[in-house]
PDB file of C-alpha atoms in Angstrom:
ATOM      1  CA  MET A   6     150.201 190.267  81.303  1.00 52.00           C
ATOM      2  CA  PHE A   7     150.842 188.172  84.427  1.00 57.00           C
ATOM      3  CA  GLN A   8     148.309 188.256  87.243  1.00 62.00           C
ATOM      4  CA  GLU A   9     147.826 186.337  90.426  1.00 65.00           C
ATOM      5  CA  ASN A  10     144.250 185.102  90.348  1.00 63.00           C
ATOM      6  CA  PRO A  11     142.603 186.151  93.634  1.00 62.00           C
ATOM      7  CA  LYS A  12     140.173 183.248  93.294  1.00 61.00           C
ATOM      8  CA  LEU A  13     143.033 180.756  93.395  1.00 64.00           C
ATOM      9  CA  GLN A  14     145.179 180.083  96.419  1.00 71.00           C
ATOM     10  CA  ILE A  15     148.469 181.948  96.070  1.00 77.00           C
ATOM     11  CA  PRO A  16     151.561 180.194  97.433  1.00 80.00           C
ATOM     12  CA  SER A  17     154.242 182.123  99.285  1.00 87.00           C
ATOM     13  CA  ASP A  18     157.196 183.320  97.191  1.00 89.00           C
ATOM     14  CA  ASP A  19     159.573 180.739  98.685  1.00 92.00           C
ATOM     15  CA  THR A  20     157.283 177.741  98.036  1.00 90.00           C
ATOM     16  CA  LEU A  21     159.207 174.956  96.292  1.00 90.00           C
ATOM     17  CA  ILE A  22     157.714 173.932  92.959  1.00 90.00           C
ATOM     18  CA  TRP A  23     158.499 170.967  90.734  1.00 90.00           C
ATOM     19  CA  LYS A  24     158.000 170.517  87.007  1.00 90.00           C
ATOM     20  CA  TYR A  25     158.137 166.970  85.674  1.00 89.00           C
ATOM     21  CA  MET A  26     158.694 166.595  81.939  1.00 89.00           C
ATOM     22  CA  ASP A  27     159.993 164.453  79.140  1.00 88.00           C
ATOM     23  CA  LEU A  28     163.537 165.048  77.965  1.00 88.00           C
ATOM     24  CA  SER A  29     162.252 166.440  74.660  1.00 88.00           C
ATOM     25  CA  LYS A  30     160.164 169.106  76.449  1.00 89.00           C
ATOM     26  CA  PHE A  31     163.150 170.048  78.616  1.00 92.00           C
ATOM     27  CA  LEU A  32     165.391 170.418  75.565  1.00 93.00           C
ATOM     28  CA  ASP A  33     162.694 172.533  73.897  1.00 93.00           C
ATOM     29  CA  LEU A  34     162.593 174.740  77.020  1.00 92.00           C
ATOM     30  CA  LEU A  35     166.357 175.257  76.877  1.00 94.00           C
ATOM     31  CA  ILE A  36     166.437 175.967  73.137  1.00 96.00           C
ATOM     32  CA  SER A  37     163.308 178.122  72.801  1.00 93.00           C
ATOM     33  CA  GLU A  38     163.486 179.710  76.261  1.00 89.00           C
ATOM     34  CA  LYS A  39     159.706 179.248  76.365  1.00 87.00           C
ATOM     35  CA  LEU A  40     157.639 177.118  78.701  1.00 87.00           C
ATOM     36  CA  PHE A  41     155.462 174.582  76.890  1.00 87.00           C
ATOM     37  CA  MET A  42     151.786 174.840  77.792  1.00 87.00           C
ATOM     38  CA  SER A  43     149.178 172.213  76.935  1.00 85.00           C
ATOM     39  CA  ARG A  44     145.744 173.078  75.600  1.00 85.00           C
ATOM     40  CA  SER A  45     143.252 172.199  78.304  1.00 81.00           C
ATOM     41  CA  ASP A  46     140.999 170.315  75.894  1.00 80.00           C
ATOM     42  CA  LYS A  47     143.903 167.964  75.055  1.00 83.00           C
ATOM     43  CA  PHE A  48     144.652 166.744  78.605  1.00 78.00           C
ATOM     44  CA  GLU A  49     144.504 163.005  79.221  1.00 75.00           C
ATOM     45  CA  ASP A  50     142.607 163.660  82.462  1.00 71.00           C
ATOM     46  CA  GLN A  51     138.987 163.186  81.421  1.00 66.00           C
ATOM     47  CA  TYR A  52     137.823 165.608  84.112  1.00 67.00           C
ATOM     48  CA  GLU A  53     140.180 168.476  83.261  1.00 70.00           C
ATOM     49  CA  GLY A  54     138.086 171.478  82.308  1.00 71.00           C
ATOM     50  CA  THR A  55     134.766 169.739  82.919  1.00 73.00           C
ATOM     51  CA  PHE A  56     131.990 170.483  85.376  1.00 75.00           C
ATOM     52  CA  SER A  57     131.208 168.892  88.699  1.00 79.00           C
ATOM     53  CA  GLU A  58     127.845 167.123  88.833  1.00 83.00           C
ATOM     54  CA  PRO A  59     126.081 169.840  90.913  1.00 84.00           C
ATOM     55  CA  THR A  60     127.421 172.529  88.574  1.00 80.00           C
ATOM     56  CA  TYR A  61     126.308 170.558  85.529  1.00 79.00           C
ATOM     57  CA  GLN A  62     122.758 170.449  86.915  1.00 82.00           C
ATOM     58  CA  GLU A  63     122.785 174.253  87.005  1.00 81.00           C
ATOM     59  CA  ILE A  64     124.198 174.390  83.493  1.00 80.00           C
ATOM     60  CA  LYS A  65     121.370 172.225  82.169  1.00 81.00           C
ATOM     61  CA  LYS A  66     118.909 174.866  83.452  1.00 81.00           C
ATOM     62  CA  LEU A  67     121.023 177.617  81.885  1.00 78.00           C
ATOM     63  CA  LEU A  68     121.010 175.827  78.524  1.00 81.00           C
ATOM     64  CA  GLU A  69     117.218 176.082  78.366  1.00 82.00           C
ATOM     65  CA  ASP A  70     117.523 179.873  78.028  1.00 82.00           C
ATOM     66  CA  ASN A  71     120.950 180.024  76.395  1.00 80.00           C
ATOM     67  CA  PRO A  72     121.650 176.943  74.244  1.00 78.00           C
ATOM     68  CA  LYS A  73     124.888 178.443  72.888  1.00 81.00           C
ATOM     69  CA  TYR A  74     126.497 178.558  76.346  1.00 77.00           C
ATOM     70  CA  LEU A  75     127.995 175.093  75.933  1.00 75.00           C
ATOM     71  CA  ASP A  76     129.532 176.028  72.563  1.00 79.00           C
ATOM     72  CA  ALA A  77     131.132 179.102  74.132  1.00 76.00           C
ATOM     73  CA  TYR A  78     132.507 176.956  76.947  1.00 74.00           C
ATOM     74  CA  LYS A  79     133.979 174.409  74.504  1.00 74.00           C
ATOM     75  CA  SER A  80     135.633 177.245  72.618  1.00 78.00           C
ATOM     76  CA  LYS A  81     137.143 178.552  75.863  1.00 76.00           C
ATOM     77  CA  ARG A  82     138.679 175.144  76.591  1.00 76.00           C
ATOM     78  CA  LYS A  83     140.612 175.359  73.317  1.00 80.00           C
ATOM     79  CA  ASN A  84     142.034 178.743  74.313  1.00 80.00           C
ATOM     80  CA  VAL A  85     143.122 177.903  77.866  1.00 81.00           C
ATOM     81  CA  VAL A  86     146.645 176.495  78.072  1.00 83.00           C
ATOM     82  CA  ILE A  87     148.151 175.072  81.230  1.00 84.00           C
ATOM     83  CA  SER A  88     151.573 174.291  82.631  1.00 85.00           C
ATOM     84  CA  SER A  89     151.270 171.942  85.591  1.00 84.00           C
ATOM     85  CA  TRP A  90     153.677 172.305  88.494  1.00 86.00           C
ATOM     86  CA  HIS A  91     153.710 170.409  91.756  1.00 84.00           C
ATOM     87  CA  THR A  92     154.272 172.098  95.112  1.00 85.00           C
ATOM     88  CA  ASN A  93     155.957 169.897  97.635  1.00 78.00           C
ATOM     89  CA  SER A  94     159.186 169.610  99.547  1.00 78.00           C
ATOM     90  CA  TYR A  95     159.899 166.195  98.021  1.00 80.00           C
ATOM     91  CA  GLU A  96     159.601 164.375  94.697  1.00 80.00           C
ATOM     92  CA  SER A  97     156.316 162.750  93.727  1.00 81.00           C
ATOM     93  CA  TYR A  98     156.207 159.255  92.246  1.00 80.00           C
ATOM     94  CA  ALA A  99     152.737 159.984  90.846  1.00 79.00           C
ATOM     95  CA  MET A 100     154.015 163.067  88.987  1.00 80.00           C
ATOM     96  CA  TRP A 101     156.849 161.020  87.489  1.00 81.00           C
ATOM     97  CA  GLN A 102     154.248 158.571  86.170  1.00 80.00           C
ATOM     98  CA  VAL A 103     151.893 161.231  84.774  1.00 78.00           C
ATOM     99  CA  PHE A 104     154.362 163.627  83.140  1.00 80.00           C
ATOM    100  CA  THR A 105     157.281 161.491  81.978  1.00 82.00           C
ATOM    101  CA  LYS A 106     157.394 158.713  79.404  1.00 77.00           C
ATOM    102  CA  ASN A 107     159.820 155.911  78.537  1.00 71.00           C
ATOM    103  CA  ASN A 108     162.196 156.628  81.454  1.00 75.00           C
ATOM    104  CA  GLU A 109     163.379 159.763  79.664  1.00 80.00           C
ATOM    105  CA  GLY A 110     162.029 162.321  82.071  1.00 87.00           C
ATOM    106  CA  LEU A 111     163.430 164.750  84.544  1.00 89.00           C
ATOM    107  CA  ALA A 112     162.242 167.070  87.253  1.00 89.00           C
ATOM    108  CA  ILE A 113     163.248 170.663  87.656  1.00 90.00           C
ATOM    109  CA  GLN A 114     162.803 172.519  90.906  1.00 91.00           C
ATOM    110  CA  SER A 115     162.309 176.208  91.458  1.00 91.00           C
ATOM    111  CA  THR A 116     160.296 178.553  93.656  1.00 92.00           C
ATOM    112  CA  TYR A 117     156.954 180.219  93.106  1.00 89.00           C
ATOM    113  CA  LYS A 118     158.674 183.627  92.968  1.00 90.00           C
ATOM    114  CA  ARG A 119     161.089 182.558  90.214  1.00 91.00           C
ATOM    115  CA  LEU A 120     158.279 181.113  88.116  1.00 88.00           C
ATOM    116  CA  LYS A 121     156.201 184.252  88.641  1.00 85.00           C
ATOM    117  CA  ASN A 122     159.142 186.400  87.496  1.00 85.00           C
ATOM    118  CA  CYS A 123     159.497 184.306  84.329  1.00 83.00           C
ATOM    119  CA  LEU A 124     155.880 184.842  83.350  1.00 79.00           C
ATOM    120  CA  GLN A 125     156.158 188.565  82.709  1.00 74.00           C
ATOM    121  CA  ASP A 126     154.726 189.052  79.207  1.00 72.00           C
ATOM    122  CA  ASP A 127     152.604 192.083  78.366  1.00 68.00           C
ATOM    123  CA  LYS A 128     151.069 190.414  75.314  1.00 76.00           C
ATOM    124  CA  ILE A 129     149.528 187.352  76.972  1.00 76.00           C
ATOM    125  CA  ASN A 130     147.103 187.089  79.901  1.00 75.00           C
ATOM    126  CA  GLN A 131     148.660 184.622  82.337  1.00 77.00           C
ATOM    127  CA  TYR A 132     147.360 183.523  85.711  1.00 76.00           C
ATOM    128  CA  ILE A 133     149.016 181.492  88.387  1.00 77.00           C
ATOM    129  CA  GLY A 134     147.796 179.925  91.598  1.00 72.00           C
ATOM    130  CA  GLU A 135     147.253 176.627  93.345  1.00 75.00           C
ATOM    131  CA  VAL A 136     144.344 174.499  92.253  1.00 73.00           C
ATOM    132  CA  ASN A 137     141.662 173.410  94.675  1.00 71.00           C
ATOM    133  CA  TYR A 138     140.900 169.720  94.818  1.00 74.00           C
ATOM    134  CA  ILE A 139     137.190 169.045  94.966  1.00 76.00           C
ATOM    135  CA  ASP A 140     134.822 166.114  95.175  1.00 80.00           C
ATOM    136  CA  TYR A 141     133.502 166.005  91.616  1.00 78.00           C
ATOM    137  CA  LYS A 142     130.326 164.242  92.713  1.00 83.00           C
ATOM    138  CA  LYS A 143     129.337 166.711  95.464  1.00 85.00           C
ATOM    139  CA  ASP A 144     131.079 170.083  95.249  1.00 82.00           C
ATOM    140  CA  HIS A 145     129.592 173.001  93.385  1.00 77.00           C
ATOM    141  CA  ILE A 146     131.967 175.230  91.426  1.00 74.00           C
ATOM    142  CA  PRO A 147     130.886 178.894  91.236  1.00 70.00           C
ATOM    143  CA  PHE A 148     130.179 180.427  87.846  1.00 63.00           C
ATOM    144  CA  ASP A 149     131.853 183.749  88.653  1.00 61.00           C
ATOM    145  CA  ASP A 150     135.280 182.092  88.435  1.00 64.00           C
ATOM    146  CA  ASP A 151     136.643 181.952  84.872  1.00 64.00           C
ATOM    147  CA  PHE A 152     138.816 179.057  85.924  1.00 66.00           C
ATOM    148  CA  PHE A 153     136.035 177.044  87.529  1.00 60.00           C
ATOM    149  CA  PRO A 154     136.182 174.132  85.112  1.00 63.00           C
ATOM    150  CA  PHE A 155     139.963 173.886  85.390  1.00 65.00           C
ATOM    151  CA  LYS A 156     140.162 173.274  89.101  1.00 56.00           C
ATOM    152  CA  LYS A 157     141.234 169.737  89.777  1.00 56.00           C
ATOM    153  CA  ASN A 158     138.847 167.240  91.221  1.00 46.00           C
ATOM    154  CA  LYS A 159     139.012 164.163  93.333  1.00 43.00           C
ATOM    155  CA  ILE A 160     136.891 161.082  92.968  1.00 39.00           C
ATOM    156  CA  PHE A 161     136.187 158.886  95.942  1.00 36.00           C
ATOM    157  CA  CYS A 162     135.654 155.187  95.216  1.00 27.00           C
TER     158      CYS A 162
END
């Protein structure tokens, strides 16, 4: 079942979105008519699905009373799958570098509304929304958000 997550920013229906992918993933999309989603615990980004430092301090206190919390969280990471899209009115060099390999990539462009319409499946819980970029060193991520560890972060050097 598709839902817009009220805790994530929701783009307008006409927002342009980009998906950067390898040629093999694009061919798989055409053949299977299914969008590939990556398990969140398999992302190259070492911070994907992890806690910010202030949130981790709270979790350490929580672990004193509930030592199995961390195991439950790790299990959740294996069950969350993600398809990353980029919202912008122009191409992104950084996205080309992250999501394509060996000069065999391509970018597809659509709108938020068209993607939303494609995600209508009554058997699977699906959520869509823009991620919030945070300062991983300073920002606290609230526990009442099931997606709190999957919000992107930013590191300032």
